[in-house]
Amino acid sequence: MKLMIATAAMLLAGSGAAFAQDAAAGEKEFNKCKSCHMIVADDGTEIVKGGRTGPNLWNVIGRKAGSVEDFRYGDSLVAAGEAGLVWDEETFVAYVQDPKGFLAEYLDDSGARSKMSYRLRKGMEDVYAYLVTVSPDAGS
């Protein structure tokens, strides 16, 4: 019995982040992002009409940073992608809170810069959960 309780407690503790995420709330929070970002599927289906200042965020989760063809990324983000940065929950949440600081730490380069000046102060996990829903390759 104690083993079952301990196992259940471990499962619940380990899944806390999943319960904290809300894709529907993230979709609403994404309204702050769409002034710079759009979400357009590979077949051209427009999921979120948005700006073109930032890259298309279709299938962003699980994607190497700085890798959307024909988008002009900053040098530091491209370097981070070349160094192995792939967008997952941990990296996405840290990046959107402080893009410049994240890249400086990731690249161990105090001169690293990001073209993304906006910082998301809350709801990052929810936006991540929403972006998972428009990232069909996220699990592969």
PDB file of C-alpha atoms in Angstrom:
ATOM      1  CA  MET A   1       0.000   0.000   0.000  1.00  0.00           C
ATOM      2  CA  LYS A   2       2.799   2.424   0.899  1.00  0.00           C
ATOM      3  CA  LEU A   3       4.462   1.633  -2.434  1.00  0.00           C
ATOM      4  CA  MET A   4       1.248   2.481  -4.315  1.00  0.00           C
ATOM      5  CA  ILE A   5       0.886   5.786  -2.456  1.00  0.00           C
ATOM      6  CA  ALA A   6       4.545   6.664  -3.041  1.00  0.00           C
ATOM      7  CA  THR A   7       4.244   5.780  -6.738  1.00  0.00           C
ATOM      8  CA  ALA A   8       1.071   7.855  -7.114  1.00  0.00           C
ATOM      9  CA  ALA A   9       2.710  10.797  -5.344  1.00  0.00           C
ATOM     10  CA  MET A  10       5.730  10.598  -7.657  1.00  0.00           C
ATOM     11  CA  LEU A  11       3.513  10.488 -10.741  1.00  0.00           C
ATOM     12  CA  LEU A  12       1.497  13.488  -9.593  1.00  0.00           C
ATOM     13  CA  ALA A  13       4.599  15.453  -8.632  1.00  0.00           C
ATOM     14  CA  GLY A  14       6.248  14.721 -11.967  1.00  0.00           C
ATOM     15  CA  SER A  15       3.207  15.799 -13.943  1.00  0.00           C
ATOM     16  CA  GLY A  16       2.745  19.159 -12.215  1.00  0.00           C
ATOM     17  CA  ALA A  17       4.056  21.114 -15.184  1.00  0.00           C
ATOM     18  CA  ALA A  18       1.588  19.398 -17.500  1.00  0.00           C
ATOM     19  CA  PHE A  19      -1.322  20.352 -15.239  1.00  0.00           C
ATOM     20  CA  ALA A  20      -0.049  23.931 -14.998  1.00  0.00           C
ATOM     21  CA  GLN A  21      -0.193  24.411 -18.770  1.00  0.00           C
ATOM     22  CA  ASP A  22      -3.364  25.541 -20.478  1.00  0.00           C
ATOM     23  CA  ALA A  23      -3.294  25.586 -24.284  1.00  0.00           C
ATOM     24  CA  ALA A  24      -6.571  27.548 -24.478  1.00  0.00           C
ATOM     25  CA  ALA A  25      -5.154  30.241 -22.194  1.00  0.00           C
ATOM     26  CA  GLY A  26      -1.958  30.134 -24.254  1.00  0.00           C
ATOM     27  CA  GLU A  27      -3.918  30.760 -27.434  1.00  0.00           C
ATOM     28  CA  LYS A  28      -5.352  33.910 -25.849  1.00  0.00           C
ATOM     29  CA  GLU A  29      -1.938  34.931 -24.514  1.00  0.00           C
ATOM     30  CA  PHE A  30      -0.536  34.466 -28.042  1.00  0.00           C
ATOM     31  CA  ASN A  31      -2.439  37.630 -29.015  1.00  0.00           C
ATOM     32  CA  LYS A  32       0.560  39.501 -27.578  1.00  0.00           C
ATOM     33  CA  CYS A  33       2.858  37.553 -29.891  1.00  0.00           C
ATOM     34  CA  LYS A  34       0.928  37.928 -33.128  1.00  0.00           C
ATOM     35  CA  SER A  35       1.955  41.528 -33.626  1.00  0.00           C
ATOM     36  CA  CYS A  36       5.312  40.043 -34.693  1.00  0.00           C
ATOM     37  CA  HIS A  37       4.615  36.336 -35.337  1.00  0.00           C
ATOM     38  CA  MET A  38       2.197  34.434 -37.530  1.00  0.00           C
ATOM     39  CA  ILE A  39       1.307  30.758 -37.553  1.00  0.00           C
ATOM     40  CA  VAL A  40       0.937  29.408 -41.086  1.00  0.00           C
ATOM     41  CA  ALA A  41       0.974  25.665 -41.794  1.00  0.00           C
ATOM     42  CA  ASP A  42       3.266  24.186 -44.429  1.00  0.00           C
ATOM     43  CA  ASP A  43       0.301  23.881 -46.813  1.00  0.00           C
ATOM     44  CA  GLY A  44      -0.371  27.627 -46.498  1.00  0.00           C
ATOM     45  CA  THR A  45      -3.298  27.348 -44.078  1.00  0.00           C
ATOM     46  CA  GLU A  46      -3.318  30.509 -41.985  1.00  0.00           C
ATOM     47  CA  ILE A  47      -3.888  29.552 -38.343  1.00  0.00           C
ATOM     48  CA  VAL A  48      -3.019  32.931 -36.832  1.00  0.00           C
ATOM     49  CA  LYS A  49      -2.693  35.990 -39.008  1.00  0.00           C
ATOM     50  CA  GLY A  50       0.147  37.992 -37.589  1.00  0.00           C
ATOM     51  CA  GLY A  51       3.166  40.110 -38.263  1.00  0.00           C
ATOM     52  CA  ARG A  52       6.252  39.196 -40.219  1.00  0.00           C
ATOM     53  CA  THR A  53       8.810  40.817 -37.924  1.00  0.00           C
ATOM     54  CA  GLY A  54       9.328  37.458 -36.212  1.00  0.00           C
ATOM     55  CA  PRO A  55       9.484  34.008 -37.799  1.00  0.00           C
ATOM     56  CA  ASN A  56       6.476  31.807 -38.508  1.00  0.00           C
ATOM     57  CA  LEU A  57       5.861  29.738 -35.358  1.00  0.00           C
ATOM     58  CA  TRP A  58       4.208  26.786 -37.105  1.00  0.00           C
ATOM     59  CA  ASN A  59       5.953  23.622 -35.898  1.00  0.00           C
ATOM     60  CA  VAL A  60       8.355  25.612 -33.701  1.00  0.00           C
ATOM     61  CA  ILE A  61       8.399  23.125 -30.814  1.00  0.00           C
ATOM     62  CA  GLY A  62      11.127  20.574 -31.426  1.00  0.00           C
ATOM     63  CA  ARG A  63      12.685  22.734 -34.149  1.00  0.00           C
ATOM     64  CA  LYS A  64      16.303  23.883 -34.188  1.00  0.00           C
ATOM     65  CA  ALA A  65      16.543  27.566 -33.292  1.00  0.00           C
ATOM     66  CA  GLY A  66      17.129  29.975 -36.145  1.00  0.00           C
ATOM     67  CA  SER A  67      16.207  27.521 -38.874  1.00  0.00           C
ATOM     68  CA  VAL A  68      13.126  28.846 -40.727  1.00  0.00           C
ATOM     69  CA  GLU A  69      14.173  29.225 -44.346  1.00  0.00           C
ATOM     70  CA  ASP A  70      14.292  32.750 -45.740  1.00  0.00           C
ATOM     71  CA  PHE A  71      13.896  34.390 -42.318  1.00  0.00           C
ATOM     72  CA  ARG A  72      16.643  36.825 -41.337  1.00  0.00           C
ATOM     73  CA  TYR A  73      17.572  35.814 -37.797  1.00  0.00           C
ATOM     74  CA  GLY A  74      20.119  37.572 -35.659  1.00  0.00           C
ATOM     75  CA  ASP A  75      23.602  36.077 -35.606  1.00  0.00           C
ATOM     76  CA  SER A  76      23.349  34.975 -31.962  1.00  0.00           C
ATOM     77  CA  LEU A  77      20.157  32.966 -32.480  1.00  0.00           C
ATOM     78  CA  VAL A  78      21.647  31.263 -35.543  1.00  0.00           C
ATOM     79  CA  ALA A  79      24.794  30.483 -33.536  1.00  0.00           C
ATOM     80  CA  ALA A  80      22.668  29.020 -30.731  1.00  0.00           C
ATOM     81  CA  GLY A  81      20.873  26.773 -33.222  1.00  0.00           C
ATOM     82  CA  GLU A  82      24.189  25.675 -34.693  1.00  0.00           C
ATOM     83  CA  ALA A  83      25.342  24.929 -31.134  1.00  0.00           C
ATOM     84  CA  GLY A  84      22.350  22.605 -30.668  1.00  0.00           C
ATOM     85  CA  LEU A  85      19.536  24.794 -29.327  1.00  0.00           C
ATOM     86  CA  VAL A  86      16.181  23.124 -29.982  1.00  0.00           C
ATOM     87  CA  TRP A  87      12.937  24.660 -28.746  1.00  0.00           C
ATOM     88  CA  ASP A  88      11.456  22.615 -25.921  1.00  0.00           C
ATOM     89  CA  GLU A  89       9.525  23.787 -22.872  1.00  0.00           C
ATOM     90  CA  GLU A  90      12.577  24.697 -20.823  1.00  0.00           C
ATOM     91  CA  THR A  91      14.374  26.631 -23.571  1.00  0.00           C
ATOM     92  CA  PHE A  92      11.227  28.321 -24.913  1.00  0.00           C
ATOM     93  CA  VAL A  93      10.074  29.544 -21.488  1.00  0.00           C
ATOM     94  CA  ALA A  94      13.547  30.830 -20.593  1.00  0.00           C
ATOM     95  CA  TYR A  95      13.985  32.558 -23.969  1.00  0.00           C
ATOM     96  CA  VAL A  96      10.664  34.425 -24.019  1.00  0.00           C
ATOM     97  CA  GLN A  97      11.252  35.729 -20.485  1.00  0.00           C
ATOM     98  CA  ASP A  98      14.609  37.296 -21.420  1.00  0.00           C
ATOM     99  CA  PRO A  99      15.756  36.686 -25.011  1.00  0.00           C
ATOM    100  CA  LYS A 100      19.068  38.559 -24.740  1.00  0.00           C
ATOM    101  CA  GLY A 101      19.939  37.099 -21.339  1.00  0.00           C
ATOM    102  CA  PHE A 102      19.045  33.590 -22.462  1.00  0.00           C
ATOM    103  CA  LEU A 103      21.281  33.785 -25.545  1.00  0.00           C
ATOM    104  CA  ALA A 104      24.151  35.318 -23.570  1.00  0.00           C
ATOM    105  CA  GLU A 105      23.982  32.442 -21.098  1.00  0.00           C
ATOM    106  CA  TYR A 106      23.391  29.713 -23.695  1.00  0.00           C
ATOM    107  CA  LEU A 107      26.303  30.861 -25.843  1.00  0.00           C
ATOM    108  CA  ASP A 108      28.459  31.915 -22.873  1.00  0.00           C
ATOM    109  CA  ASP A 109      28.855  35.240 -24.672  1.00  0.00           C
ATOM    110  CA  SER A 110      27.984  38.478 -22.909  1.00  0.00           C
ATOM    111  CA  GLY A 111      27.832  40.170 -26.313  1.00  0.00           C
ATOM    112  CA  ALA A 112      25.059  37.886 -27.608  1.00  0.00           C
ATOM    113  CA  ARG A 113      21.987  39.757 -28.807  1.00  0.00           C
ATOM    114  CA  SER A 114      18.441  38.922 -29.817  1.00  0.00           C
ATOM    115  CA  LYS A 115      16.260  40.707 -32.338  1.00  0.00           C
ATOM    116  CA  MET A 116      13.288  39.854 -30.101  1.00  0.00           C
ATOM    117  CA  SER A 117      12.927  42.762 -27.712  1.00  0.00           C
ATOM    118  CA  TYR A 118       9.583  41.767 -26.146  1.00  0.00           C
ATOM    119  CA  ARG A 119       9.683  39.841 -22.860  1.00  0.00           C
ATOM    120  CA  LEU A 120       6.741  37.693 -21.850  1.00  0.00           C
ATOM    121  CA  ARG A 121       6.352  38.138 -18.087  1.00  0.00           C
ATOM    122  CA  LYS A 122       3.606  35.577 -17.451  1.00  0.00           C
ATOM    123  CA  GLY A 123       1.776  32.815 -19.260  1.00  0.00           C
ATOM    124  CA  MET A 124       4.899  31.433 -20.948  1.00  0.00           C
ATOM    125  CA  GLU A 125       4.025  27.837 -20.117  1.00  0.00           C
ATOM    126  CA  ASP A 126       0.522  28.333 -21.527  1.00  0.00           C
ATOM    127  CA  VAL A 127       1.880  29.828 -24.763  1.00  0.00           C
ATOM    128  CA  TYR A 128       4.237  26.843 -24.976  1.00  0.00           C
ATOM    129  CA  ALA A 129       1.275  24.467 -24.531  1.00  0.00           C
ATOM    130  CA  TYR A 130      -0.574  26.296 -27.321  1.00  0.00           C
ATOM    131  CA  LEU A 131       2.430  26.143 -29.651  1.00  0.00           C
ATOM    132  CA  VAL A 132       2.647  22.385 -29.077  1.00  0.00           C
ATOM    133  CA  THR A 133      -0.843  22.169 -30.634  1.00  0.00           C
ATOM    134  CA  VAL A 134       0.484  23.811 -33.826  1.00  0.00           C
ATOM    135  CA  SER A 135       3.716  21.788 -33.868  1.00  0.00           C
ATOM    136  CA  PRO A 136       2.818  18.413 -35.383  1.00  0.00           C
ATOM    137  CA  ASP A 137       6.469  17.306 -35.359  1.00  0.00           C
ATOM    138  CA  ALA A 138       6.966  18.150 -31.661  1.00  0.00           C
ATOM    139  CA  GLY A 139       7.001  14.525 -30.564  1.00  0.00           C
ATOM    140  CA  SER A 140       9.233  13.190 -33.329  1.00  0.00           C
TER     141      SER A 140
END
